[in-house]
PDB file of C-alpha atoms in Angstrom:
ATOM      1  CA  MET V   1      -0.029  -0.032   0.050  1.00 35.00           C
ATOM      2  CA  GLY V   2       1.773   3.020  -1.262  1.00 32.00           C
ATOM      3  CA  SER V   3       2.342   5.831   1.154  1.00 30.00           C
ATOM      4  CA  THR V   4       3.851   9.208   0.222  1.00 32.00           C
ATOM      5  CA  ALA V   5       6.975  10.286   1.999  1.00 31.00           C
ATOM      6  CA  LYS V   6       6.388  13.097   4.552  1.00 48.00           C
ATOM      7  CA  PRO V   7       7.809  16.322   3.396  1.00 61.00           C
ATOM      8  CA  THR V   8      10.640  17.676   5.465  1.00 75.00           C
ATOM      9  CA  GLU V   9       9.656  21.286   5.051  1.00 83.00           C
ATOM     10  CA  ARG V  10       7.751  22.741   7.985  1.00 90.00           C
ATOM     11  CA  ILE V  11       4.889  25.014   7.655  1.00 92.00           C
ATOM     12  CA  GLY V  12       6.795  28.152   8.659  1.00 94.00           C
ATOM     13  CA  GLU V  13       9.571  27.391   6.131  1.00 91.00           C
ATOM     14  CA  PHE V  14       6.905  26.893   3.445  1.00 90.00           C
ATOM     15  CA  LEU V  15       5.087  30.116   4.174  1.00 94.00           C
ATOM     16  CA  VAL V  16       8.447  32.066   4.214  1.00 94.00           C
ATOM     17  CA  ARG V  17       9.386  30.469   0.919  1.00 89.00           C
ATOM     18  CA  ILE V  18       6.059  31.415  -0.864  1.00 91.00           C
ATOM     19  CA  GLY V  19       6.206  35.017   0.576  1.00 94.00           C
ATOM     20  CA  ALA V  20       3.130  34.505   2.870  1.00 95.00           C
ATOM     21  CA  LEU V  21       5.323  35.216   6.014  1.00 97.00           C
ATOM     22  CA  THR V  22       8.634  36.941   6.615  1.00 98.00           C
ATOM     23  CA  SER V  23      11.339  35.191   8.510  1.00 98.00           C
ATOM     24  CA  VAL V  24      10.958  37.750  11.324  1.00 98.00           C
ATOM     25  CA  GLN V  25       7.289  36.939  11.593  1.00 98.00           C
ATOM     26  CA  ALA V  26       8.074  33.268  11.570  1.00 98.00           C
ATOM     27  CA  ASP V  27      10.448  33.834  14.539  1.00 98.00           C
ATOM     28  CA  GLU V  28       7.788  35.716  16.408  1.00 98.00           C
ATOM     29  CA  VAL V  29       5.340  32.841  15.887  1.00 98.00           C
ATOM     30  CA  LEU V  30       7.966  30.388  17.121  1.00 97.00           C
ATOM     31  CA  ALA V  31       8.512  32.553  20.227  1.00 98.00           C
ATOM     32  CA  ALA V  32       4.772  32.670  20.777  1.00 98.00           C
ATOM     33  CA  GLN V  33       4.594  28.933  20.345  1.00 96.00           C
ATOM     34  CA  ARG V  34       7.190  28.366  23.083  1.00 96.00           C
ATOM     35  CA  LYS V  35       4.987  30.211  25.436  1.00 97.00           C
ATOM     36  CA  GLN V  36       1.816  28.292  24.319  1.00 96.00           C
ATOM     37  CA  PRO V  37       3.071  24.808  23.381  1.00 91.00           C
ATOM     38  CA  GLY V  38      -0.408  23.576  22.740  1.00 94.00           C
ATOM     39  CA  LYS V  39      -0.969  25.935  19.858  1.00 96.00           C
ATOM     40  CA  LEU V  40      -0.189  25.076  16.240  1.00 96.00           C
ATOM     41  CA  PHE V  41       2.133  27.255  14.278  1.00 97.00           C
ATOM     42  CA  GLY V  42      -0.556  28.113  11.597  1.00 96.00           C
ATOM     43  CA  GLU V  43      -3.160  28.887  14.355  1.00 96.00           C
ATOM     44  CA  LEU V  44      -0.689  31.355  16.112  1.00 98.00           C
ATOM     45  CA  ALA V  45       0.301  32.965  12.809  1.00 98.00           C
ATOM     46  CA  ILE V  46      -3.436  33.618  12.060  1.00 98.00           C
ATOM     47  CA  GLU V  47      -4.062  34.902  15.655  1.00 97.00           C
ATOM     48  CA  LEU V  48      -1.092  37.385  15.256  1.00 98.00           C
ATOM     49  CA  GLY V  49      -2.487  38.668  12.077  1.00 98.00           C
ATOM     50  CA  PHE V  50       0.432  37.531   9.875  1.00 98.00           C
ATOM     51  CA  ILE V  51      -1.483  35.169   7.615  1.00 98.00           C
ATOM     52  CA  ASN V  52      -4.961  33.977   6.825  1.00 96.00           C
ATOM     53  CA  ASP V  53      -6.361  30.437   6.738  1.00 94.00           C
ATOM     54  CA  GLU V  54      -5.806  30.334   3.006  1.00 94.00           C
ATOM     55  CA  ALA V  55      -2.071  30.171   3.500  1.00 94.00           C
ATOM     56  CA  VAL V  56      -2.365  27.327   5.925  1.00 93.00           C
ATOM     57  CA  ASN V  57      -4.738  25.426   3.607  1.00 92.00           C
ATOM     58  CA  ARG V  58      -2.308  25.936   0.806  1.00 90.00           C
ATOM     59  CA  TYR V  59       0.377  24.169   2.899  1.00 89.00           C
ATOM     60  CA  LEU V  60      -1.976  21.415   4.001  1.00 88.00           C
ATOM     61  CA  GLU V  61      -3.088  20.739   0.384  1.00 86.00           C
ATOM     62  CA  ALA V  62       0.471  20.576  -0.743  1.00 83.00           C
ATOM     63  CA  LYS V  63       1.339  18.200   2.050  1.00 83.00           C
ATOM     64  CA  ASP V  64      -1.774  16.085   1.386  1.00 81.00           C
ATOM     65  CA  LYS V  65      -0.807  15.675  -2.200  1.00 78.00           C
ATOM     66  CA  GLY V  66       2.592  14.309  -1.121  1.00 70.00           C
ATOM     67  CA  GLU V  67       4.417  17.085  -2.995  1.00 58.00           C
ATOM     68  CA  ASN V  68       8.041  17.673  -2.352  1.00 54.00           C
ATOM     69  CA  LEU V  69       7.417  21.048  -0.685  1.00 53.00           C
ATOM     70  CA  ASN V  70      11.182  21.973  -1.096  1.00 55.00           C
ATOM     71  CA  ASN V  71      10.912  21.914  -4.916  1.00 52.00           C
ATOM     72  CA  GLY V  72       8.235  24.346  -5.427  1.00 48.00           C
TER      73      GLY V  72
END
């Protein structure tokens, strides 16, 4: 039963690469996540007003398709 390899690119890296988030914003989200470990990166990025749910959905769709998120 074929399973696709899990991509190695994390959501923050993906969002920075596609221009939806700056690296400074990603660092701010990670800092917030350390204070609230139960919260997901995408959830915090939305709460902080850096992105909308469309950006998170774009990442999830790419991940679900098994795309190599590092190639584009």
